[in-house]
CSV table of C-alpha atoms in Angstrom, one decimal:
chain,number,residue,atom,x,y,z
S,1,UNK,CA,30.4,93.9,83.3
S,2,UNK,CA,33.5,93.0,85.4
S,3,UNK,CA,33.9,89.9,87.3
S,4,UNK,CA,33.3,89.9,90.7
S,5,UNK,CA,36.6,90.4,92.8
S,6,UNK,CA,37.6,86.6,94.5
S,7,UNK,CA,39.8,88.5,97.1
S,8,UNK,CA,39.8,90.5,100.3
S,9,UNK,CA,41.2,94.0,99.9
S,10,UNK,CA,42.3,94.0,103.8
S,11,UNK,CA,44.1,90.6,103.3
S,12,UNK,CA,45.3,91.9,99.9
S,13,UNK,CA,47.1,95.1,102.0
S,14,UNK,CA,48.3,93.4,104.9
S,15,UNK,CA,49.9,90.6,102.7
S,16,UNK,CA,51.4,94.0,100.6
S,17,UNK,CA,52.6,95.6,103.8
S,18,UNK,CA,54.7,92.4,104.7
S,19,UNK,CA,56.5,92.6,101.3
S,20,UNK,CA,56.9,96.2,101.3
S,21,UNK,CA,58.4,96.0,105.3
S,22,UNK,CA,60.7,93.2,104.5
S,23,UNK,CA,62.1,94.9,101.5
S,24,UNK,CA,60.9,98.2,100.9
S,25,UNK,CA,59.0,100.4,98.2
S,26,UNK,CA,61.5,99.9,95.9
S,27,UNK,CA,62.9,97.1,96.1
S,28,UNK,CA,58.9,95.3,96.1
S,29,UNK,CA,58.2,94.5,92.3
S,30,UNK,CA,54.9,94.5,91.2
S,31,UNK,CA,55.7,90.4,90.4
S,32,UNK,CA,56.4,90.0,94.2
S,33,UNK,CA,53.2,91.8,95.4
S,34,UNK,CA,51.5,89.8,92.7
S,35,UNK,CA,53.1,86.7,94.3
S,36,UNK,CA,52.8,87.2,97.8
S,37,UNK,CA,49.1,88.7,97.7
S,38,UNK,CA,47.3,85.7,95.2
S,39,UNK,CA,46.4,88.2,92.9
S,40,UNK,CA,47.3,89.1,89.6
S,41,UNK,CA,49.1,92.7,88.5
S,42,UNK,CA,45.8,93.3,86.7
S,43,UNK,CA,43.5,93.0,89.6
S,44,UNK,CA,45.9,94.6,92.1
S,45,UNK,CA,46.4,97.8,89.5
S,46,UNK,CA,42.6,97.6,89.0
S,47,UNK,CA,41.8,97.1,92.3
S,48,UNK,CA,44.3,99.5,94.3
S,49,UNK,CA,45.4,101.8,91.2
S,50,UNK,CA,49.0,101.3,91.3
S,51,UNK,CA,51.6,100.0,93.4
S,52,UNK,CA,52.1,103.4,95.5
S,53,UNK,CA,48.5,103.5,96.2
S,54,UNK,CA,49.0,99.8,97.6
S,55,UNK,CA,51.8,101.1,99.7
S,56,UNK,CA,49.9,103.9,100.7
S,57,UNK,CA,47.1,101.5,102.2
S,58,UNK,CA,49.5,99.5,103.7
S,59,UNK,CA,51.9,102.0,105.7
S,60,UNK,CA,48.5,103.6,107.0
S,61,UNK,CA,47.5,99.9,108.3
S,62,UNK,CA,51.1,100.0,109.5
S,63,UNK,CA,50.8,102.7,111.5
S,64,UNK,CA,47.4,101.4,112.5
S,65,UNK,CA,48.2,98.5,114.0
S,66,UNK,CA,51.4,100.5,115.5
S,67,UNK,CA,49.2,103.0,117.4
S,68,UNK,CA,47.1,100.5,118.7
S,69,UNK,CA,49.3,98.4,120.2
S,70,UNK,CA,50.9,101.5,122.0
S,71,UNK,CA,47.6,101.9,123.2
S,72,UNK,CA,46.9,98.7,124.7
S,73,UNK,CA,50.4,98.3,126.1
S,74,UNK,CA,50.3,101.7,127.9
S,75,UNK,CA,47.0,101.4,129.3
S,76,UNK,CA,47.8,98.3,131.1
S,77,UNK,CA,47.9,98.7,135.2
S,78,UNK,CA,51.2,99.3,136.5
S,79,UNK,CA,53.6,102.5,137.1
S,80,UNK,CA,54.6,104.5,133.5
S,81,UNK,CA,57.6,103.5,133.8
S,82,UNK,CA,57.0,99.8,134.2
S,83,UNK,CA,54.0,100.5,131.1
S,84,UNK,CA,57.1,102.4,129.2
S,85,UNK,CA,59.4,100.1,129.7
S,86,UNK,CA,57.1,96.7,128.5
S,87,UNK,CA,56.3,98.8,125.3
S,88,UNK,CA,59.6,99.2,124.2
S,89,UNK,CA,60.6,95.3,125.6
S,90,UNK,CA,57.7,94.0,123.7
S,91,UNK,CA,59.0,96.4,120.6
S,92,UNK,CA,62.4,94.3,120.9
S,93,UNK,CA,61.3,91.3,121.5
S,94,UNK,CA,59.1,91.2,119.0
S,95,UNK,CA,62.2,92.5,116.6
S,96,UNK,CA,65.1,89.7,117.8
S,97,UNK,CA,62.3,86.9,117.4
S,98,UNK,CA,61.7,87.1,113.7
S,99,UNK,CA,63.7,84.7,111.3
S,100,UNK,CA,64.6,88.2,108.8
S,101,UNK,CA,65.3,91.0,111.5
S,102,UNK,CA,63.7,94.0,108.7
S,103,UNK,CA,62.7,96.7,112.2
S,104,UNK,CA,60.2,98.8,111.8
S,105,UNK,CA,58.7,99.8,108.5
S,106,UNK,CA,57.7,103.4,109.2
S,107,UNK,CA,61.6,103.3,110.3
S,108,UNK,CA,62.8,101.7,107.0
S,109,UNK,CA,60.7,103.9,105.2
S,110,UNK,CA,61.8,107.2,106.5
S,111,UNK,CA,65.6,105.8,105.7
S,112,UNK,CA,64.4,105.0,102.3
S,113,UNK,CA,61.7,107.8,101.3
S,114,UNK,CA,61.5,109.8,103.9
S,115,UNK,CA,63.1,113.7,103.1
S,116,UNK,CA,63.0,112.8,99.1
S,117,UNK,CA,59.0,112.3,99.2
S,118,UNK,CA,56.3,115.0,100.5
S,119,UNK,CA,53.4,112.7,100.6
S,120,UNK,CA,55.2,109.6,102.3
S,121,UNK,CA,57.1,112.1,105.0
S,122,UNK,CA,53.7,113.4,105.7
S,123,UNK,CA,52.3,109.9,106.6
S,124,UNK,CA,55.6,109.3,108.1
S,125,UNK,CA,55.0,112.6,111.1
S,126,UNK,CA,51.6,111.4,111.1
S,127,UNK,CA,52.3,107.8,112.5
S,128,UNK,CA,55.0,109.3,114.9
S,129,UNK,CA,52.6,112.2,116.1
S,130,UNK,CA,50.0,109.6,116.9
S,131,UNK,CA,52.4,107.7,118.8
S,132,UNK,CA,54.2,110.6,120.7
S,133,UNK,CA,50.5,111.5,121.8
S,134,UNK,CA,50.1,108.0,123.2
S,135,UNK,CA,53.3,108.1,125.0
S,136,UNK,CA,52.8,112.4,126.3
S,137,UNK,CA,49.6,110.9,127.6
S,138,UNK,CA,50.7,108.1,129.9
S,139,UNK,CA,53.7,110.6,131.0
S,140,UNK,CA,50.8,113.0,132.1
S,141,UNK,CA,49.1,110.6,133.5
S,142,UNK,CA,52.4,109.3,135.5
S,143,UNK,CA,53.1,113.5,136.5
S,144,UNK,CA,48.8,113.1,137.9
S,145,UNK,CA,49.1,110.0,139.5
S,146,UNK,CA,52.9,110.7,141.1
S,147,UNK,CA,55.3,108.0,139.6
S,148,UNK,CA,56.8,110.6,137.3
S,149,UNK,CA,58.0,113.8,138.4
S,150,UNK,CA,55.8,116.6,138.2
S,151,UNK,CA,58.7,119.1,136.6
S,152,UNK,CA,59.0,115.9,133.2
S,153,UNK,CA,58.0,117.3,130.1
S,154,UNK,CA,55.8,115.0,128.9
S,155,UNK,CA,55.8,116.0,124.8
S,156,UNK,CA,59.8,116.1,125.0
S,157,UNK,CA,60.1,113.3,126.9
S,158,UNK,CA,57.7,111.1,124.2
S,159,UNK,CA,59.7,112.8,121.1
S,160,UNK,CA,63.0,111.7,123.2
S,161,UNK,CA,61.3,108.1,123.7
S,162,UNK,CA,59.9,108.1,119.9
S,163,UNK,CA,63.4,108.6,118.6
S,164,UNK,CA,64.5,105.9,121.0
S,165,UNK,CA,62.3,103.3,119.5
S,166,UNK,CA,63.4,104.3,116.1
S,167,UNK,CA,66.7,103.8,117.3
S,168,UNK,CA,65.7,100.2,118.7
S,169,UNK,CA,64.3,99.3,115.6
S,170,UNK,CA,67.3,99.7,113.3
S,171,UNK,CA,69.6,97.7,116.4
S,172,UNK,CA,67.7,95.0,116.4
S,173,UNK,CA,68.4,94.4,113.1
S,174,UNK,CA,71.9,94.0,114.4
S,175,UNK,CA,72.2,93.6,117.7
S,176,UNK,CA,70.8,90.9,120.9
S,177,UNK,CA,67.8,91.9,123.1
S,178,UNK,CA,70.2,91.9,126.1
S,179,UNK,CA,72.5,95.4,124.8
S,180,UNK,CA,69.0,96.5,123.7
S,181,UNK,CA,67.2,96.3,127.1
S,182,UNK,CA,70.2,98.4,128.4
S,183,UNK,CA,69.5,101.0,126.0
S,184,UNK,CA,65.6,101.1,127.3
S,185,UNK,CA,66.6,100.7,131.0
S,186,UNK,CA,68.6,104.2,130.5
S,187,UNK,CA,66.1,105.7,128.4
S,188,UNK,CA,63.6,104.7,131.5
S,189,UNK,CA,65.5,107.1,133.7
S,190,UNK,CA,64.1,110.2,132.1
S,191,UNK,CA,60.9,109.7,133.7
């Protein structure tokens, strides 16, 4: 009989997402997950099945935590275009204020994996599908409620806005929130 597991497998996966974000699939050694999660190689292997499978777990909690906060942020009161607009502020801000400026790791992972792996680019158009449905919906909902005009195309406009963010995300690697918030306040005027 094995001994009991002394971890958290959520708190295992979110500690592994924040290595794999900062540095990426390859780049994150088994060593480092080892180090940054508390656990050993043995129990991570035995626990998860391999690093990929880790990295799995943790780009699905990624996107998770991605779709939800789209979610929240959109659903607030206000115009879709002031709703839009704070979504993709708070997706900046939130970039510019951490001490390593590493984006968006559904971003970084397309970059690195993304075209080369079947399985990852699947996940990959899952995340963004999720998200472009958040963002079609709100547009709707703007085209119902009259702050957006009736003739937008609300999927285009979300794959035009998607692709925006992914933009944002590799800038603000790079570049200040002020050039940033230009960027958005143009990308606000297709609505």
């Amino acid at each position: 009989m094995g001994r009991p597991r002394n971890f958290e497998a959520d708190t295992v996966v979110e500690r592994a997402m924040d290595e794999f974000w900062a540095h990426g699939y390859a780049n994150t050694s088994p060593a480092r997950l080892a180090e940054a999660t508390g656990v050993g190689k043995g129990s991570l292997y035995n626990t998860f099945g391999s690093k990929r499978r880790l990295f799995d777990q943790a780009l699905a909690r990624y996107g998770r935590m991605g779709v939800e906060l789209a979610e929240e942020l959109l659903s607030r009161p206000g115009t879709t275009r002031e709703r839009i607009g704070a979504y993709l502020r708070d997706t900046v801000d939130s970039d510019v204020a951490q001490p390593i400026r590493r984006g968006c790791m559904a971003v970084n992972t397309a970059a690195e994996l993304g075209g080369h792996d079947l399985e990852i680019t699947r996940a990959l158009r899952a995340i963004e599908e999720r998200i472009i449905a958040v963002l079609a919906a709100r547009i709707d909902q703007g085209c119902r409620d009259g702050d957006v005009s009736s003739d937008v195309d609300a999927r285009a406009t979300a794959e035009f806005l998607m692709n925006t963010t992914a933009g944002l995300r590799i800038m603000a690697k790079t570049h200040d929130a002020r050039t940033l918030y230009r960027i958005i306040d143009l990308a606000l005027t297709t609505l």
